Tab-separated table of C-alpha atoms in Angstrom:
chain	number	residue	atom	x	y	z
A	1	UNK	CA	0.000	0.000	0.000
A	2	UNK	CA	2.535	2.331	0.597
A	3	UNK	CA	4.487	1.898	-2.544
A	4	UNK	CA	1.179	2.592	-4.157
A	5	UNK	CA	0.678	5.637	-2.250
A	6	UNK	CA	3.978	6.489	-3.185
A	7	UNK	CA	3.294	6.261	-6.610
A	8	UNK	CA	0.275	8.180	-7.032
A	9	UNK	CA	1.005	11.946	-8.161
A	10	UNK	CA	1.511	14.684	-5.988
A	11	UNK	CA	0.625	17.575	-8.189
A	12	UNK	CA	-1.003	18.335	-11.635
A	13	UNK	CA	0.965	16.734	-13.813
A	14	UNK	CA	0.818	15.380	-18.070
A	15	UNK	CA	-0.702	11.886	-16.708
A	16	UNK	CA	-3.775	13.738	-14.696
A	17	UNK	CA	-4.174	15.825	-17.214
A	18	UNK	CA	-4.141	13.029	-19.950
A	19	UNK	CA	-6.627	11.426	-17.583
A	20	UNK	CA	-9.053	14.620	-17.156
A	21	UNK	CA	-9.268	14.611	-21.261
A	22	UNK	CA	-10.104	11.025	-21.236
A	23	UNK	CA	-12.668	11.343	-18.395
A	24	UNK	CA	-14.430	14.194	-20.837
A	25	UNK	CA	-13.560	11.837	-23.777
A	26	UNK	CA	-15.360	8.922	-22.799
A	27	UNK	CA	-18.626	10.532	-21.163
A	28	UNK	CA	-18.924	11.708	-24.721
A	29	UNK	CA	-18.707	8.526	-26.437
A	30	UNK	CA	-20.978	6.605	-24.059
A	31	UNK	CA	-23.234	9.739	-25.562
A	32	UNK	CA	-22.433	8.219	-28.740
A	33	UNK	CA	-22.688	4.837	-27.700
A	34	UNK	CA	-26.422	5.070	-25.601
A	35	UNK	CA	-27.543	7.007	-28.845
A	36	UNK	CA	-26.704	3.590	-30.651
A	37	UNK	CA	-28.313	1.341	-28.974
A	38	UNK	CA	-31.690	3.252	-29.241
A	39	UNK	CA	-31.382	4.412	-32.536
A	40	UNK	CA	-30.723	0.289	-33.532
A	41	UNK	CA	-33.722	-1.122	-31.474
A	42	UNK	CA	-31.303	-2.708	-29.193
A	43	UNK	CA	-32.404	-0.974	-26.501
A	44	UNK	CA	-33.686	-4.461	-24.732
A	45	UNK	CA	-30.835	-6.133	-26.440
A	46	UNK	CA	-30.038	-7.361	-23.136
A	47	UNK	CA	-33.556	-7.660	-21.687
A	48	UNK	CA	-32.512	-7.951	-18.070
A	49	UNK	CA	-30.653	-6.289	-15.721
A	50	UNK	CA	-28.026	-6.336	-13.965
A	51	UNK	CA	-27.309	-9.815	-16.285
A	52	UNK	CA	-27.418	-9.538	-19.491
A	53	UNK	CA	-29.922	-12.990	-19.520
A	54	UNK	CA	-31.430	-14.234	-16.706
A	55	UNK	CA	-28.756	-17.085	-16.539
A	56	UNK	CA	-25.278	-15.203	-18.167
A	57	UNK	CA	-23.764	-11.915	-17.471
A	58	UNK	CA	-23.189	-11.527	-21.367
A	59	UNK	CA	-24.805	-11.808	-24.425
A	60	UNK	CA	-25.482	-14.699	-26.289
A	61	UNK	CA	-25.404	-16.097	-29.594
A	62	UNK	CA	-29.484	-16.387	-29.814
A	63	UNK	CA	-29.587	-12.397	-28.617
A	64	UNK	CA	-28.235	-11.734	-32.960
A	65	UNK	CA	-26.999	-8.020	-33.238
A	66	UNK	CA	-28.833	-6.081	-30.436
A	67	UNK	CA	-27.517	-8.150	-27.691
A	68	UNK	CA	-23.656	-7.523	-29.270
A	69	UNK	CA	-24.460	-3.611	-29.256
A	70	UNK	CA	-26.037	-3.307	-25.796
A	71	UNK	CA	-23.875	-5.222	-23.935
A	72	UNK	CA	-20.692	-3.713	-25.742
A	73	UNK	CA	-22.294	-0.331	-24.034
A	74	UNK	CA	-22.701	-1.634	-20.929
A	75	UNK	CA	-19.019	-2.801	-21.219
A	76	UNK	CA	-17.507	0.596	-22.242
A	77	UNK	CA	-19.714	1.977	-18.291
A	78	UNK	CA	-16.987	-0.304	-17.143
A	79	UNK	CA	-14.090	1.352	-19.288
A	80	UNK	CA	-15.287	4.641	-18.232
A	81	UNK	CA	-14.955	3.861	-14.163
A	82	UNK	CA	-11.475	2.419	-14.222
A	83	UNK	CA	-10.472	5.631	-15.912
A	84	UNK	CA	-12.386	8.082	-12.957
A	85	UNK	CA	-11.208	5.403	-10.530
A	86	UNK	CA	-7.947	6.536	-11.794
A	87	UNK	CA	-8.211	10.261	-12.250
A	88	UNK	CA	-9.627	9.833	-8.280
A	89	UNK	CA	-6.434	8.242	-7.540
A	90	UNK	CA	-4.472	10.579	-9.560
A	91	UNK	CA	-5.659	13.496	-7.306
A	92	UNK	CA	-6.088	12.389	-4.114
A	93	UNK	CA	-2.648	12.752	-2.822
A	94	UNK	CA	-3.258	16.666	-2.929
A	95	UNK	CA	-6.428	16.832	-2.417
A	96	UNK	CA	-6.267	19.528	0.441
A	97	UNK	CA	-4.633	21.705	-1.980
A	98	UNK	CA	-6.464	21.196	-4.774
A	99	UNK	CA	-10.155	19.969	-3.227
A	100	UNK	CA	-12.100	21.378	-6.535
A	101	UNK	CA	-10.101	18.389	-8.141
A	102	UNK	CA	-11.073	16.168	-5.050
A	103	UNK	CA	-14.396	16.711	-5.649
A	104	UNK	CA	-15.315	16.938	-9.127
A	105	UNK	CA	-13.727	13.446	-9.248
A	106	UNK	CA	-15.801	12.144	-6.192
A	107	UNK	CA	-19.030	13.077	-8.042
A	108	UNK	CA	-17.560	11.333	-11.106
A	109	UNK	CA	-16.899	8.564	-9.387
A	110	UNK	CA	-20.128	8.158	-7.236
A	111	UNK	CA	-22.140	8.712	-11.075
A	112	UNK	CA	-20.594	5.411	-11.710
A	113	UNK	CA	-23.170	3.343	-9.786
A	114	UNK	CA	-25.965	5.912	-9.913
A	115	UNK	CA	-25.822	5.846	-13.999
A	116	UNK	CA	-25.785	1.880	-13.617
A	117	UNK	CA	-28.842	2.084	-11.076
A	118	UNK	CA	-30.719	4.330	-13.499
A	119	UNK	CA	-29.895	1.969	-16.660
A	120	UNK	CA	-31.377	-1.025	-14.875
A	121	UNK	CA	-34.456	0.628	-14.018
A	122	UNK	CA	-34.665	1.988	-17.704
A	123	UNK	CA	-34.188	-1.681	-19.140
A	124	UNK	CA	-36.675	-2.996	-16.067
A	125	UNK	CA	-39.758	-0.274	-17.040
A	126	UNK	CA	-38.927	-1.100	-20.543
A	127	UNK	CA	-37.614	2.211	-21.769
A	128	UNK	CA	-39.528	4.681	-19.875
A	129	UNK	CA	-39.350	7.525	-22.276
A	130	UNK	CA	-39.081	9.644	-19.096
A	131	UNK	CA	-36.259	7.259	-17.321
A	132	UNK	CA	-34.489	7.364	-20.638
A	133	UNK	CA	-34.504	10.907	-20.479
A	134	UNK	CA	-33.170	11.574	-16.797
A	135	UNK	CA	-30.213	9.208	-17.557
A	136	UNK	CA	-29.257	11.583	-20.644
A	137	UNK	CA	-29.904	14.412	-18.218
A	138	UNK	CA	-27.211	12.741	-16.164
A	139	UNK	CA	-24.698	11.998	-18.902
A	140	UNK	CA	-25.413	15.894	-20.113
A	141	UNK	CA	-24.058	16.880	-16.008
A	142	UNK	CA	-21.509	14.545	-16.396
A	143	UNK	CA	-20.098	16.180	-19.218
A	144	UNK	CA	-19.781	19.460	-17.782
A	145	UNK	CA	-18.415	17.950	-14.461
A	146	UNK	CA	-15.743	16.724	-17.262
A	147	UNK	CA	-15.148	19.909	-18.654
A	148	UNK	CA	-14.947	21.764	-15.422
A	149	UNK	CA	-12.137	18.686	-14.576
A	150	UNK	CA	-10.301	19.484	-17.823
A	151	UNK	CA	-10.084	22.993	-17.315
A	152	UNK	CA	-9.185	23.591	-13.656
A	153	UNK	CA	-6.163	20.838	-14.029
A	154	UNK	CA	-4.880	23.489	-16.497
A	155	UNK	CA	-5.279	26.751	-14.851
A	156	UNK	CA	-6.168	25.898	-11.439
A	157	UNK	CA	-8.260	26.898	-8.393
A	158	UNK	CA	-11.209	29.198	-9.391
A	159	UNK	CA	-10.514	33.046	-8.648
A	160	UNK	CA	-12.364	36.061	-7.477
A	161	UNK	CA	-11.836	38.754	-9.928
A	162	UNK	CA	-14.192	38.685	-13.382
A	163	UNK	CA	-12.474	38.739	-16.845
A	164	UNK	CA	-15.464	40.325	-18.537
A	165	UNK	CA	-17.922	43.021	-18.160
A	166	UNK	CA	-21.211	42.270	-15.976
A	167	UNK	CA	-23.331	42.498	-18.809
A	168	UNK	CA	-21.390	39.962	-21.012
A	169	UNK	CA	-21.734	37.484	-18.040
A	170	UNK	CA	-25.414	37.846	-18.133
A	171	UNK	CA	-25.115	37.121	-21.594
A	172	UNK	CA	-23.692	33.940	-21.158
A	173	UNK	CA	-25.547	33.051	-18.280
A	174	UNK	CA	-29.069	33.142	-19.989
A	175	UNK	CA	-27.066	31.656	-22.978
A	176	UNK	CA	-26.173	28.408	-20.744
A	177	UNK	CA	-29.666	28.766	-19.508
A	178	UNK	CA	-31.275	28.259	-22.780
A	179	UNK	CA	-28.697	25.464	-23.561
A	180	UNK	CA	-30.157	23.679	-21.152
A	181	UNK	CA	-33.725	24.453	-22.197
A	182	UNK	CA	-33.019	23.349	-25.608
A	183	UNK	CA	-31.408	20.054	-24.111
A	184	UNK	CA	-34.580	19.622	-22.255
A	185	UNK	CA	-37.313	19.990	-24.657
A	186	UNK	CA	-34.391	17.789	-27.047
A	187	UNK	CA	-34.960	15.257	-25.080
A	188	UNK	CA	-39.141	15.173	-25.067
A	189	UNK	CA	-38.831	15.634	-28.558
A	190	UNK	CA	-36.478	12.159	-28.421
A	191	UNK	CA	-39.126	10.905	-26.088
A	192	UNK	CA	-42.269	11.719	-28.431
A	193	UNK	CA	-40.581	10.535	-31.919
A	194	UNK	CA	-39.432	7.338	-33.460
A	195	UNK	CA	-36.610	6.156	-31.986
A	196	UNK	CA	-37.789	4.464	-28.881
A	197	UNK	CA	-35.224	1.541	-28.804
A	198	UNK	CA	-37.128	-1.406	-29.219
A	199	UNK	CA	-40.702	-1.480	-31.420
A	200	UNK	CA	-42.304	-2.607	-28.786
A	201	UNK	CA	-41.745	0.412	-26.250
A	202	UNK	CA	-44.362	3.343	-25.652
A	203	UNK	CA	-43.482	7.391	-26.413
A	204	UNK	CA	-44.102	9.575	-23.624
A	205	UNK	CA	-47.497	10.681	-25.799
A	206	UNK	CA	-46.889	14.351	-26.683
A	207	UNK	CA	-46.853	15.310	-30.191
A	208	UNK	CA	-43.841	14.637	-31.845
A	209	UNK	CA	-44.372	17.517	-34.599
A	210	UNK	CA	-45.050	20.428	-32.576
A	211	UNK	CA	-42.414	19.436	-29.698
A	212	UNK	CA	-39.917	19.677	-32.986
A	213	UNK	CA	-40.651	23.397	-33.400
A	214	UNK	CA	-40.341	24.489	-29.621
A	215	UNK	CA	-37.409	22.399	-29.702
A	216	UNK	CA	-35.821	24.974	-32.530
A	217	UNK	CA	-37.145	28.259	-30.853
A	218	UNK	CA	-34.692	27.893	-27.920
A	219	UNK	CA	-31.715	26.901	-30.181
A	220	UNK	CA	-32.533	30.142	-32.067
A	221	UNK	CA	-32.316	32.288	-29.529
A	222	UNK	CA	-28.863	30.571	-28.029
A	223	UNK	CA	-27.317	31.379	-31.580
A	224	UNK	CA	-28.784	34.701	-31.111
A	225	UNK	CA	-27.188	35.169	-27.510
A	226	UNK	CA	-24.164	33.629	-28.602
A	227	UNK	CA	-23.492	35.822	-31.705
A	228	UNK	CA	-23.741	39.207	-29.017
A	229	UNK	CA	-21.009	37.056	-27.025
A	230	UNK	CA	-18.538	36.675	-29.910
A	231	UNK	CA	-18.821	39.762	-31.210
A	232	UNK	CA	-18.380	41.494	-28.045
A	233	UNK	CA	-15.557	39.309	-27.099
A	234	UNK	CA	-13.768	40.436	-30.405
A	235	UNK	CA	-14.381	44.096	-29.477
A	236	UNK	CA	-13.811	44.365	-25.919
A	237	UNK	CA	-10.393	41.604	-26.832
A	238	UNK	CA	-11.884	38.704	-24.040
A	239	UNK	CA	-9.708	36.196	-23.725
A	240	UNK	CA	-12.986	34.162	-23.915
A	241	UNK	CA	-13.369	35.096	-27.326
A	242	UNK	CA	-11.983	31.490	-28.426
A	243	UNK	CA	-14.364	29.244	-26.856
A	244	UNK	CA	-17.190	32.082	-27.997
A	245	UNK	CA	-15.947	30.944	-31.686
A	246	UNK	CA	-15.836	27.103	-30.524
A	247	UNK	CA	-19.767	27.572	-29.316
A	248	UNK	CA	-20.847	28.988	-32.124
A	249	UNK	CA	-18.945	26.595	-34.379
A	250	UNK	CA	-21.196	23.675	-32.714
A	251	UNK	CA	-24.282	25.398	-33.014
A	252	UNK	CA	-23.737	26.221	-36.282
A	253	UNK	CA	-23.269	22.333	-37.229
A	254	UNK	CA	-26.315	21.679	-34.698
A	255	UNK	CA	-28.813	23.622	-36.784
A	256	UNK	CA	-27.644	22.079	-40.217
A	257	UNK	CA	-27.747	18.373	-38.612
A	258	UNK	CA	-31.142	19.135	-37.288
A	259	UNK	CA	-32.834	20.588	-40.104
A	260	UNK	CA	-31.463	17.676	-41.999
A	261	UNK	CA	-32.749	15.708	-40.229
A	262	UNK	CA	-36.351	16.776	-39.712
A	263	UNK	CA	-36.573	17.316	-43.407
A	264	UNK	CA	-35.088	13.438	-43.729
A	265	UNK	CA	-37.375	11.875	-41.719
A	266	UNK	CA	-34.903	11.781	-38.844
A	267	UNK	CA	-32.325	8.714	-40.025
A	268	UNK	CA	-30.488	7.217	-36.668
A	269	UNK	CA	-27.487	8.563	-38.090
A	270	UNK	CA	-28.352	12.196	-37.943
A	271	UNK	CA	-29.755	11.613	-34.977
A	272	UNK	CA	-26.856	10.449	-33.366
A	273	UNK	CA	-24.812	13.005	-34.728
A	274	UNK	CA	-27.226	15.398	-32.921
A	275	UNK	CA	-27.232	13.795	-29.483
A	276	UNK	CA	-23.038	14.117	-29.520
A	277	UNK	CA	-23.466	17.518	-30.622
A	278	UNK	CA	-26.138	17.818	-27.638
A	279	UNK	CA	-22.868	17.064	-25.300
A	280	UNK	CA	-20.375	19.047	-27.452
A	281	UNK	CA	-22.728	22.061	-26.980
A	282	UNK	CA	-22.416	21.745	-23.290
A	283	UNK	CA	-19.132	21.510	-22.796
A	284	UNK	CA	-18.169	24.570	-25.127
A	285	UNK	CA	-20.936	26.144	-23.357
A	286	UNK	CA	-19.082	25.218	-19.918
A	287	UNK	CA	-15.793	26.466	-21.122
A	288	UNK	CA	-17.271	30.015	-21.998
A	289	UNK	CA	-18.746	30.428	-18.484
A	290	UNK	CA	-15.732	29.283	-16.762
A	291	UNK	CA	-13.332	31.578	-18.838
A	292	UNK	CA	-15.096	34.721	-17.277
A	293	UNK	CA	-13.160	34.295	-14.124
A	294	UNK	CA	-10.160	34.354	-13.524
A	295	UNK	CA	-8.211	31.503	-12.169
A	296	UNK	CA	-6.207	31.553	-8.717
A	297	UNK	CA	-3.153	29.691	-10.221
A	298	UNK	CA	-3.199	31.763	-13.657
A	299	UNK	CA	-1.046	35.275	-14.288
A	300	UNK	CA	-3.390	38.094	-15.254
A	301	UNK	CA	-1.517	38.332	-18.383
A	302	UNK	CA	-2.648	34.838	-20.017
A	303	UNK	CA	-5.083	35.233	-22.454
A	304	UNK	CA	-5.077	31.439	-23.801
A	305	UNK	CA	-7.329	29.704	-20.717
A	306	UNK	CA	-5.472	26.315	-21.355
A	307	UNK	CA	-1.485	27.593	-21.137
A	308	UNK	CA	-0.424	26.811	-18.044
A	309	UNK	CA	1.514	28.951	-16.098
A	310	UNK	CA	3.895	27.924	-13.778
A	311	UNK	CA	2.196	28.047	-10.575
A	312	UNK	CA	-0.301	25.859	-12.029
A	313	UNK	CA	2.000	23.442	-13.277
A	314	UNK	CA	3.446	23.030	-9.553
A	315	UNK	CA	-0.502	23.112	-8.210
């Protein structure tokens, strides 16, 4: 035990941060991944939980395609702890000095069995449209848990002293409000439409067509917000002005994937594409909102939010 304490970091160094990307990395393929198995019908591919048949932990032969693709998802859950098991590990060693780490990996790694709690009881109810939905909800948080990981292991404790005018931050706080919105009524949209996971599983009943346009009015008015916060970060020279581009970037490709594919008929593909948008939105959206303050470990001269300066290289 004490060579492995010994061996465990005791600062920020490349391996934690290599582990904070892959933490961020992974939450957005199991994105990827859960869209897959809904968008194929395999959402029962393994019909019981927490076995994959009532007699065998894994798929079998008899289960065809589905079976392969859910339990290759519920595999990669498994892929995903040992790396937040070890990004736990990697901090913990420090964690008086740097307890934002501490924690954001604690509630990483206590979403482990909550996530796998809340996927049994979606396979159990038979893809509640509504159960379905909270465990996206919970990927969604996860994500920005990620990006708030990434970010601090670069430039550190959070500081007191705002990079931006008030009136840009209330910008791009109703901007990560109606992110969420849009991720929200996304999601009943999901819920109401055609891609239920298995034939046999129930919508949550509200109308699929209509839910599509109040699902586009929100997303309007983000690209609205977020055009005031890229301008203005060019003007007033923000050092957020980056991740302003990198937001808009993603919604740009958002509303082209979308309108594609309502006018399509929504193909799984598209779809999918949009749900991993869904979680690149939020963590662009997460990386504007954190780069209007300024960090404890970063000089006020450093205008690029992940060069790290030397105290935070020695945090």
């Amino acid at each position: 035990m004490k060579r492995l304490i010994a061996f465990l970091p005791v600062s920020v160094s490349r391996p934690v941060r290599v582990l904070a990307w892959l933490s961020l990395a992974f939450q957005l393929v199991l994105i990827g991944t859960g869209g897959a198995v809904r968008l194929t019908g395999s959402g029962l591919g393994c019909p019981t939980w927490p076995r994959c048949t009532e007699s065998s932990f894994v798929s079998t032969p008899e289960m065809g395609i589905h079976g392969i693709i859910e339990f290759a998802n519920r595999m990669l859950t498994f892929v995903l702890a040992l790396i937040v098991i070890a990004v736990f590990l990697a901090v913990v060693r420090y964690w008086r000095e740097r307890r934002d780490l501490f924690v954001l990996t604690l509630l990483q790694g206590l979403s482990i069995p909550l996530q796998a709690v809340i996927g049994g009881i979606t396979v159990l109810t038979g893809l509640n449209p509504f159960i379905v939905g909270v465990h996206f909800v919970i990927s969604i948080l996860l994500v920005v848990n990620a990006t708030i990981l990434v970010y601090r292991v670069y430039r550190g404790p959070r500081g007191a002293r705002r990079t931006a005018p008030l009136w840009y931050l209330i910008v791009a706080h109703a901007a990560s409000l109606f992110v969420a919105i849009t991720v929200v009524v996304g999601i009943l949209t999901t819920g109401s439409g055609p891609h239920a996971g298995d034939e046999k599983t129930p919508r949550n009943g509200l109308d699929a067509e209509l839910l599509q346009h109040f699902h586009s009015w929100p997303a309007y008015v983000l690209l609205g917000l977020t055009l005031v916060l890229v301008v203005g970060a060019f003007v007033l020279k923000l050092g957020v002005r980056r991740w302003a581009l990198a937001l808009l970037a993603v919604e740009a490709v958002q509303v082209v994937v979308g309108l594609a594919q309502a006018r399509l008929g929504l193909p799984p593909l598209l779809v999918g594409i949009h749900m991993v948008l869904a979680g690149l939105l939020v963590a662009a959206m997460t990386a504007v909102v954190l780069s209007l303050r300024s960090s404890a470990d970063a000089p006020e001269s450093v205008d690029d939010p992940w060069e790290l300066s030397s105290a935070g290289r020695s945090a």
